[in-house]
XYZ file of C-alpha atoms in Angstrom:
600
model
C -165.408 39.343 51.864
C -162.583 37.734 53.664
C -163.569 34.821 55.800
C -167.099 34.830 54.583
C -168.210 31.492 53.251
C -169.356 31.249 49.771
C -172.971 30.807 49.331
C -173.938 27.234 48.828
C -170.423 25.803 49.375
C -167.725 25.320 51.866
C -165.832 28.267 53.041
C -162.682 29.235 50.976
C -159.153 29.511 52.225
C -158.277 32.414 54.277
C -157.045 35.359 52.331
C -153.187 35.669 51.952
C -151.022 38.640 51.173
C -151.717 40.408 47.892
C -149.217 39.798 44.917
C -147.965 42.704 42.825
C -147.507 42.056 39.007
C -143.951 43.043 37.550
C -143.628 45.944 35.157
C -142.153 45.024 31.561
C -139.507 47.500 30.413
C -138.585 47.432 26.611
C -134.821 47.747 25.941
C -133.389 50.119 23.346
C -133.082 48.169 19.947
C -130.635 50.694 18.565
C -128.028 49.591 21.054
C -128.324 45.962 19.994
C -128.039 46.939 16.346
C -124.935 48.955 17.024
C -123.315 46.004 18.790
C -124.137 43.741 15.816
C -122.806 46.253 13.374
C -119.608 46.578 15.363
C -119.168 42.783 15.345
C -119.703 42.616 11.582
C -117.400 45.566 11.064
C -114.740 43.807 13.137
C -115.003 40.608 11.091
C -114.951 42.570 7.844
C -111.928 44.467 9.012
C -110.174 41.169 9.594
C -111.039 40.088 6.070
C -110.032 43.471 4.720
C -106.766 43.329 6.579
C -106.100 39.862 5.217
C -106.953 41.020 1.709
C -104.683 44.022 2.119
C -101.938 41.661 3.257
C -102.502 39.301 0.321
C -102.944 41.976 -2.329
C -100.406 44.524 -1.201
C -97.925 43.459 1.475
C -97.551 39.773 0.391
C -98.760 40.266 -3.157
C -95.466 39.403 -4.857
C -94.806 36.331 -2.727
C -98.219 34.761 -3.269
C -98.252 35.669 -6.927
C -94.916 33.935 -7.264
C -96.197 30.855 -5.430
C -99.283 30.723 -7.632
C -97.214 31.149 -10.754
C -94.818 28.472 -9.613
C -97.721 26.068 -9.319
C -98.828 26.756 -12.859
C -95.551 27.417 -14.677
C -93.399 24.528 -15.844
C -90.015 24.713 -17.516
C -89.741 22.174 -20.267
C -87.025 21.263 -22.740
C -87.699 21.898 -26.419
C -85.808 19.125 -28.216
C -83.988 20.150 -31.354
C -84.968 18.539 -34.628
C -82.374 15.779 -35.107
C -80.682 15.680 -38.492
C -81.329 12.873 -40.939
C -78.854 10.158 -41.872
C -79.045 9.395 -45.588
C -77.220 7.440 -48.247
C -75.064 9.114 -50.892
C -78.163 9.988 -52.940
C -80.208 11.404 -50.065
C -82.340 8.309 -49.376
C -83.069 8.267 -45.626
C -81.636 5.650 -43.290
C -82.737 7.570 -40.164
C -85.292 10.363 -39.934
C -87.130 12.422 -37.299
C -90.929 12.532 -37.082
C -93.449 14.329 -34.857
C -94.140 12.719 -31.483
C -95.283 13.537 -27.937
C -93.904 13.181 -24.436
C -96.198 12.120 -21.571
C -95.740 13.720 -18.131
C -97.439 13.532 -14.750
C -98.037 16.043 -11.947
C -98.179 13.847 -8.832
C -99.222 16.749 -6.599
C -102.743 16.871 -8.042
C -103.356 13.154 -8.544
C -105.744 11.842 -5.908
C -104.422 8.707 -4.145
C -107.546 6.716 -4.940
C -107.045 7.496 -8.659
C -103.454 6.270 -8.861
C -104.162 2.614 -9.559
C -106.679 3.469 -12.285
C -104.094 5.703 -13.968
C -101.418 3.003 -13.709
C -103.745 0.387 -15.188
C -104.445 2.642 -18.156
C -100.979 4.099 -18.860
C -98.634 1.173 -18.217
C -99.863 -1.137 -21.022
C -100.468 1.773 -23.398
C -96.926 3.092 -23.052
C -95.307 -0.314 -22.662
C -94.003 0.557 -19.190
C -93.630 -1.458 -16.017
C -96.662 -0.744 -13.771
C -94.320 -0.298 -10.800
C -92.457 2.436 -12.699
C -95.691 4.299 -13.453
C -96.910 3.945 -9.870
C -93.630 5.364 -8.580
C -93.961 8.357 -10.926
C -97.583 9.199 -10.046
C -96.839 8.822 -6.320
C -93.630 10.842 -6.237
C -93.764 13.361 -3.364
C -92.750 17.019 -3.448
C -92.769 17.329 -7.232
C -95.156 18.627 -9.849
C -93.551 17.450 -13.087
C -92.185 14.033 -14.027
C -91.605 12.755 -17.581
C -93.213 9.367 -18.019
C -92.415 8.596 -21.670
C -90.804 10.138 -24.736
C -91.360 9.538 -28.429
C -95.029 8.597 -28.106
C -96.901 8.540 -31.404
C -99.383 11.434 -31.786
C -102.439 9.181 -32.076
C -101.558 7.397 -28.829
C -100.959 10.732 -27.058
C -104.304 11.982 -28.309
C -106.021 8.919 -26.800
C -104.294 9.540 -23.441
C -105.517 13.147 -23.420
C -109.062 12.013 -24.162
C -109.092 9.906 -21.004
C -109.110 13.184 -19.051
C -107.002 12.116 -16.073
C -106.148 15.128 -13.885
C -102.373 15.487 -13.628
C -101.590 13.642 -16.886
C -100.541 15.687 -19.913
C -98.579 15.575 -23.158
C -96.112 17.903 -24.868
C -94.908 18.018 -28.475
C -91.475 16.589 -29.329
C -89.887 14.290 -31.940
C -89.107 10.603 -32.307
C -86.498 8.779 -34.393
C -87.590 6.364 -37.101
C -85.637 4.022 -39.355
C -87.747 3.558 -42.491
C -85.680 0.626 -43.809
C -85.824 -1.420 -40.625
C -82.663 -3.494 -40.175
C -80.945 -2.170 -43.308
C -77.451 -0.944 -42.361
C -78.364 -1.089 -38.664
C -74.773 -2.039 -37.780
C -73.631 1.240 -39.356
C -76.539 3.560 -38.500
C -77.130 2.481 -34.890
C -80.071 3.950 -32.949
C -81.202 6.701 -30.579
C -82.134 5.599 -27.059
C -85.134 6.654 -24.971
C -83.218 9.684 -23.695
C -82.749 11.015 -27.218
C -79.016 10.256 -27.328
C -77.261 8.328 -30.074
C -76.399 4.971 -28.528
C -74.727 3.007 -31.341
C -73.284 3.355 -34.833
C -73.262 6.722 -36.599
C -76.050 7.944 -34.319
C -73.512 7.791 -31.479
C -70.392 8.744 -33.454
C -72.024 11.840 -34.982
C -74.368 12.650 -32.094
C -73.022 16.181 -31.563
C -73.623 17.020 -35.230
C -77.017 15.335 -35.526
C -78.517 16.435 -32.203
C -78.346 20.210 -32.578
C -79.007 22.280 -29.441
C -82.163 21.955 -27.351
C -84.237 25.013 -26.443
C -86.286 25.780 -23.339
C -89.828 27.020 -22.720
C -91.720 28.277 -19.665
C -95.431 27.518 -19.995
C -98.494 27.747 -17.739
C -100.399 24.507 -17.380
C -103.868 23.965 -15.988
C -104.671 21.423 -13.276
C -105.550 19.008 -16.059
C -102.081 19.451 -17.535
C -103.204 21.440 -20.558
C -101.364 24.456 -21.933
C -103.039 27.773 -20.924
C -103.045 29.750 -24.205
C -102.925 33.273 -22.671
C -100.587 32.328 -19.819
C -96.887 32.945 -19.506
C -94.961 31.586 -22.458
C -91.244 32.297 -22.750
C -89.288 30.370 -25.343
C -85.656 29.888 -26.298
C -85.889 28.293 -29.715
C -83.936 25.057 -30.336
C -81.219 24.889 -32.996
C -81.814 21.973 -35.392
C -79.083 19.408 -35.963
C -77.263 18.889 -39.254
C -77.988 15.913 -41.446
C -75.250 13.385 -42.185
C -74.863 12.049 -45.714
C -73.029 8.747 -45.927
C -71.109 7.234 -48.824
C -73.347 4.141 -48.764
C -75.675 3.349 -51.669
C -79.042 2.096 -50.472
C -79.669 -0.427 -53.249
C -76.167 -1.884 -53.013
C -76.422 -1.993 -49.227
C -79.668 -3.939 -49.528
C -78.130 -6.451 -51.920
C -75.052 -6.963 -49.744
C -77.129 -7.423 -46.607
C -79.485 -9.863 -48.292
C -76.583 -11.913 -49.694
C -74.670 -12.214 -46.420
C -77.819 -12.905 -44.381
C -78.768 -15.762 -46.708
C -75.258 -17.244 -46.632
C -74.987 -17.047 -42.843
C -78.193 -19.067 -42.632
C -77.170 -21.508 -45.376
C -73.773 -22.263 -43.789
C -74.945 -22.000 -40.163
C -72.233 -19.405 -39.524
C -72.010 -17.427 -36.316
C -71.924 -14.169 -38.267
C -70.882 -12.647 -41.569
C -70.046 -9.352 -43.237
C -69.708 -7.757 -46.678
C -67.894 -4.542 -47.586
C -67.980 -2.800 -50.964
C -65.391 -0.033 -51.562
C -64.328 2.310 -54.310
C -60.506 1.847 -54.282
C -59.858 5.188 -55.986
C -61.609 7.308 -53.346
C -61.693 5.035 -50.280
C -65.486 5.461 -50.081
C -67.411 2.557 -48.602
C -70.442 1.893 -50.787
C -71.930 -0.940 -48.737
C -71.196 -2.233 -45.257
C -73.469 -5.109 -44.285
C -73.418 -7.612 -41.434
C -75.533 -10.499 -40.185
C -77.221 -11.220 -37.877
C -78.732 -7.769 -37.569
C -81.546 -6.038 -35.678
C -84.301 -3.485 -36.209
C -83.283 -0.149 -34.618
C -86.971 0.806 -34.400
C -87.324 -2.004 -31.847
C -83.784 -2.219 -30.550
C -84.999 -3.093 -27.043
C -86.354 -6.397 -28.336
C -82.970 -7.539 -29.709
C -79.824 -8.898 -28.091
C -77.443 -6.053 -27.133
C -74.598 -8.147 -28.571
C -75.741 -7.237 -32.106
C -76.055 -3.477 -31.529
C -72.452 -2.703 -32.440
C -70.580 -2.364 -35.734
C -68.926 -5.789 -36.141
C -67.096 -4.741 -39.306
C -64.836 -2.547 -37.177
C -65.363 -3.946 -33.689
C -64.665 -7.602 -34.352
C -61.060 -8.686 -34.939
C -60.141 -11.918 -36.695
C -57.024 -13.556 -38.081
C -57.127 -12.973 -41.853
C -55.468 -16.201 -42.900
C -54.597 -16.471 -46.552
C -56.173 -13.147 -47.530
C -53.306 -11.615 -45.552
C -50.753 -13.264 -47.871
C -51.267 -10.362 -50.287
C -49.414 -8.010 -47.945
C -46.607 -10.547 -47.557
C -46.428 -10.934 -51.337
C -46.117 -7.149 -51.710
C -43.231 -7.068 -49.236
C -41.441 -9.945 -50.983
C -41.843 -8.380 -54.437
C -40.684 -4.970 -53.182
C -37.735 -6.025 -51.023
C -36.885 -9.678 -51.663
C -35.735 -9.703 -55.262
C -38.638 -11.996 -56.162
C -40.840 -11.859 -59.290
C -44.094 -13.639 -60.026
C -42.079 -16.214 -62.019
C -39.455 -16.934 -59.365
C -39.459 -20.722 -58.747
C -39.764 -22.373 -55.333
C -39.643 -26.053 -54.439
C -42.632 -26.479 -52.173
C -43.302 -29.565 -50.021
C -46.638 -29.934 -48.241
C -45.017 -29.405 -44.818
C -41.949 -27.747 -43.340
C -40.427 -27.416 -39.874
C -39.554 -23.977 -38.566
C -39.381 -24.521 -34.803
C -42.784 -26.128 -35.274
C -44.258 -28.141 -38.115
C -46.203 -26.062 -40.639
C -48.276 -27.608 -43.422
C -50.522 -26.747 -46.329
C -54.290 -27.174 -46.200
C -54.055 -30.540 -47.956
C -51.292 -33.113 -48.537
C -49.482 -32.961 -51.883
C -46.188 -34.129 -53.379
C -43.223 -31.794 -53.568
C -44.041 -29.185 -56.229
C -42.011 -26.735 -58.197
C -44.195 -23.626 -58.058
C -43.702 -20.084 -59.218
C -44.360 -17.328 -56.705
C -47.586 -16.675 -58.631
C -48.438 -20.354 -58.219
C -47.812 -20.168 -54.471
C -50.363 -17.369 -54.221
C -52.812 -19.068 -56.604
C -52.729 -22.334 -54.641
C -52.549 -20.467 -51.314
C -49.625 -22.534 -50.072
C -48.618 -21.778 -46.488
C -45.300 -23.563 -46.928
C -44.523 -21.679 -50.139
C -45.373 -18.356 -48.475
C -42.984 -19.142 -45.608
C -40.202 -19.933 -48.074
C -40.795 -16.702 -50.003
C -41.029 -14.572 -46.830
C -37.601 -15.825 -45.764
C -36.172 -13.703 -48.592
C -36.886 -10.541 -46.540
C -36.162 -9.455 -42.981
C -38.649 -9.409 -40.127
C -38.438 -5.610 -40.080
C -39.244 -5.338 -43.802
C -42.293 -7.587 -43.371
C -43.512 -5.652 -40.321
C -43.007 -2.245 -41.932
C -44.962 -3.262 -45.061
C -47.842 -4.591 -42.961
C -47.976 -1.320 -41.054
C -48.016 0.663 -44.300
C -51.041 -1.353 -45.411
C -52.854 -0.301 -42.223
C -52.421 -3.367 -40.018
C -52.407 -2.456 -36.328
C -54.033 0.979 -36.750
C -57.662 2.112 -36.762
C -59.297 2.852 -40.092
C -60.510 6.343 -39.180
C -64.202 5.606 -39.841
C -65.053 7.005 -36.400
C -67.504 4.208 -35.596
C -67.764 3.416 -31.865
C -65.664 0.633 -30.385
C -63.354 0.119 -33.352
C -60.476 -2.265 -32.778
C -57.057 -1.613 -34.284
C -56.431 -5.350 -34.428
C -53.096 -6.661 -33.252
C -49.644 -6.634 -34.826
C -46.711 -6.909 -32.458
C -43.372 -5.327 -33.422
C -40.539 -7.718 -34.397
C -38.731 -7.341 -31.091
C -41.704 -9.080 -29.475
C -41.964 -11.908 -31.995
C -41.278 -15.473 -30.927
C -39.390 -17.936 -33.116
C -42.497 -18.950 -35.062
C -44.206 -15.545 -35.370
C -42.515 -14.402 -38.568
C -43.740 -17.577 -40.289
C -47.348 -17.542 -39.016
C -47.657 -13.809 -39.676
C -46.425 -14.372 -43.231
C -49.471 -16.533 -44.034
C -51.998 -14.478 -42.070
C -52.090 -16.052 -38.604
C -50.675 -14.622 -35.388
C -52.066 -11.161 -36.135
C -55.605 -9.819 -36.306
C -57.569 -7.249 -38.307
C -61.088 -5.961 -38.650
C -63.002 -6.407 -41.910
C -62.539 -2.806 -43.080
C -58.762 -3.010 -42.571
C -58.597 -6.113 -44.740
C -60.772 -4.600 -47.451
C -58.467 -1.574 -47.467
C -55.458 -3.817 -48.231
C -57.102 -4.988 -51.451
C -58.240 -1.458 -52.266
C -54.585 -0.392 -52.019
C -53.490 -3.033 -54.538
C -56.426 -2.166 -56.805
C -55.459 1.534 -56.634
C -51.970 0.946 -57.982
C -50.276 0.702 -54.578
C -51.723 3.926 -53.087
C -53.711 3.510 -49.884
C -56.636 5.931 -49.551
C -58.008 6.047 -46.027
C -61.475 4.415 -45.912
C -64.332 6.881 -45.514
C -67.989 6.527 -44.629
C -69.219 10.135 -44.241
C -69.622 12.126 -47.476
C -70.510 15.338 -45.631
C -73.232 17.146 -43.687
C -76.425 18.960 -44.705
C -77.920 22.010 -42.952
C -81.604 22.878 -42.466
C -81.629 24.634 -45.853
C -80.391 21.456 -47.538
C -76.976 22.941 -48.274
C -74.289 20.262 -48.486
C -70.903 20.674 -46.802
C -68.533 17.937 -48.064
C -66.189 16.117 -45.701
C -62.457 16.574 -45.970
C -60.684 14.472 -48.565
C -59.289 11.313 -46.947
C -55.547 11.008 -46.479
C -53.573 8.839 -48.887
C -50.076 7.386 -49.046
C -48.100 5.163 -51.377
C -47.507 1.725 -49.906
C -45.925 -0.201 -52.784
C -44.876 0.698 -56.304
C -47.270 0.674 -59.224
C -45.260 -2.185 -60.713
C -45.615 -4.325 -57.584
C -49.357 -3.601 -57.381
C -49.765 -4.602 -61.045
C -47.830 -7.832 -60.523
C -49.935 -8.778 -57.511
C -53.119 -7.965 -59.414
C -52.073 -10.318 -62.212
C -51.195 -13.006 -59.684
C -54.597 -12.610 -57.996
C -56.321 -13.236 -61.315
C -54.739 -16.680 -61.191
C -56.616 -17.362 -57.934
C -59.981 -17.152 -59.713
C -58.973 -19.554 -62.513
C -59.739 -23.264 -62.501
C -56.195 -23.862 -61.228
C -56.693 -21.469 -58.299
C -58.676 -21.745 -55.080
C -61.643 -19.561 -56.091
C -63.117 -20.409 -59.492
C -66.525 -19.741 -57.868
C -65.604 -16.021 -57.803
C -65.574 -15.748 -61.600
C -67.996 -13.289 -63.213
C -68.866 -13.856 -66.840
C -67.376 -11.213 -69.108
C -65.224 -9.591 -66.402
C -61.656 -10.056 -65.298
C -61.655 -10.731 -61.559
C -58.749 -10.692 -59.113
C -59.020 -11.937 -55.553
C -57.813 -14.166 -52.768
C -59.402 -16.783 -50.532
C -58.807 -17.105 -46.822
C -59.481 -19.968 -44.431
C -58.021 -19.085 -41.056
C -58.176 -21.041 -37.840
C -59.770 -19.316 -34.862
C -58.533 -19.286 -31.294
C -60.668 -21.399 -28.987
C -61.327 -19.109 -25.985
C -61.722 -22.145 -23.700
C -58.291 -23.612 -24.439
C -56.302 -20.648 -25.808
C -55.302 -22.764 -28.797
C -56.592 -23.289 -32.341
C -57.968 -26.731 -31.539
C -61.759 -26.666 -31.643
C -61.938 -22.944 -32.404
C -63.475 -23.279 -35.866
C -62.569 -21.223 -38.955
C -62.941 -17.808 -40.541
C -63.753 -18.177 -44.246
C -63.169 -15.105 -46.400
C -62.674 -13.787 -49.894
C -61.485 -10.360 -51.006
C -61.146 -9.181 -54.574
C -61.702 -6.478 -57.153
C -63.011 -5.999 -60.682
C -62.390 -5.298 -63.476
C -58.924 -6.651 -62.634
C -57.145 -4.503 -65.242
C -59.068 -1.307 -64.351
C -60.310 -1.799 -60.769
C -63.446 0.144 -59.877
C -64.849 -1.897 -57.006
C -63.496 -3.980 -54.126
C -65.655 -6.540 -52.289
C -64.647 -8.269 -49.046
C -66.672 -11.191 -47.609
C -66.107 -12.748 -44.169
C -67.973 -15.675 -42.587
C -67.290 -16.518 -38.946
C -67.206 -20.252 -38.192
C -69.367 -21.823 -40.933
C -70.622 -25.124 -39.508
C -72.677 -26.578 -42.346
C -70.930 -27.873 -45.457
C -67.494 -26.562 -46.415
C -65.562 -24.099 -44.278
C -63.192 -22.986 -47.070
C -63.296 -19.395 -48.274
C -63.350 -20.482 -51.926
C -66.533 -22.494 -51.320
C -68.600 -20.298 -48.975
C -67.279 -16.723 -49.308
C -66.392 -16.568 -53.031
C -70.033 -17.137 -54.184
C -71.185 -14.183 -52.052
C -68.429 -12.067 -53.617
C -69.629 -13.027 -57.097
C -73.261 -12.264 -56.241
C -72.572 -8.834 -54.725
C -69.876 -7.811 -57.205
C -72.077 -8.738 -60.201
C -74.901 -6.571 -58.845
C -72.531 -3.689 -58.079
C -70.963 -3.741 -61.556
C -74.403 -3.652 -63.174
C -75.946 -0.942 -60.981
C -72.833 1.242 -61.249
C -72.867 0.693 -65.022
C -69.267 -0.500 -65.133
C -68.713 -2.357 -68.415
C -66.193 -5.132 -68.999
C -62.843 -3.890 -70.305
C -62.795 -6.463 -73.067
C -59.075 -7.111 -72.570
C -57.498 -10.542 -72.367
C -56.253 -11.723 -68.973
C -52.544 -12.371 -68.573
C -51.146 -15.875 -68.783
C -50.363 -16.909 -65.227
C -47.769 -19.671 -64.992
C -48.251 -21.417 -61.683
C -45.688 -24.197 -62.102
C -42.029 -23.469 -62.806
C -40.356 -25.088 -65.756
C -37.641 -27.557 -65.006
């Protein structure tokens, strides 16, 4: 009861107002479920709308973007034609290779240095170049290297770097190394011919590249069932040269050895067929290996036999002799009184002092007398001398189509100074390349008819069908009689009384001429201190010429610098080999009697 104390204890608090307990009302769960379902339906509708947009409204655009990420357009290089010798032996050939590319867009920044460390030494590239390629922004395809050997490309693929891939292509190989490198040249890293015949005949050899659209995975691998559109490449044509591989090897070996033995700056050998103008060997030293052209001096990449001009010296006296015999009323037996020196505005002298001699014109040529040649050349006019030199090919390119050929120099008579007609008569004051000079002797050997030198025999298609080159042009330069007289006179040069007994070949009649020309010193513009060009040009058999060999040594600095001492032995070595390999027998005829001294 209120207010009544509890029994046995103190009284409790007075009673307060009575509290009423709240009533719990359960809400409708269906409503909450409907709200949740509406929210989910709204979200799903957003997704559905986005999917509708992606798959219908923007379908084409996004499909194109996705395809663009996967599809790459790549070049399909054409199979480059081979360069072979006259018998089909390869000088330059194309083999299977790979290109290495990168997709910088999928290479993670933290992976770049690892990729550079692996690829740069493997591909022989500068690490900075590789880093630039793998870091290139806004691009998905960059070529890193071409011509990579298949086994090296396979190793790169096995590393599994994302964004690094390889594609099939071809690489150029030169199976004979440095053999004929000055003629063949090389193909650079861009697949273009950069020197020699590779450059001169690039349009023929290269063919026409194709194109291919392929789908590549993120790892850079070809997706087999993806898009693949291809425009097939057109293979290049092969080029067959007139060179003979074995003769080329012998010529190159001989000149390389002699350049070393004489400490010459350089040297060259040419072997020609005078009847057809075909060059059978064309060797120069020092050379280089076109497989590793980047490791050699660019100065040796050219074709020195056509690019380098020199004053022919006494080998050029043959052209003067032809002009004198044709137009000067002179015969091989015409006598001349020849001192060892003579003044014609300036003092000219022979190579060595000698008493006044009574020489025949044949003797002047045999002893290579500068003074005697001047006296004989005074029997003709300047115009007659100039015109004959031009007919022999002086001052015009040979037509071999090798890059950088020089035409040499031969000024017309109206630009000659008082001494020019005399220096030009004995082979100084004008310049030629080695092929031009060889062609002069081929003209004499061919009975006075000059056949334009040729190096390309024809082209070969992918079915190995041969298309021969056009026949080279020819023209008569001197009469058959004059050519025969000069040939007989040149046989006197290789006798013991001449300047080149070291050019003799046992069993064969040999005709030829030595040359020892002074060189211009580029520092002074004069001959003093410029050194010498030692040369020998000749043909055999002398009475039925089948081969011409020209040897040139630039500035021999060890031992003799005379053509009869340093160039004639190379001629003998190469000519002997050529006669044997071409199965050219001796004629068995007796050489003519050459009277070098006139009777009193």
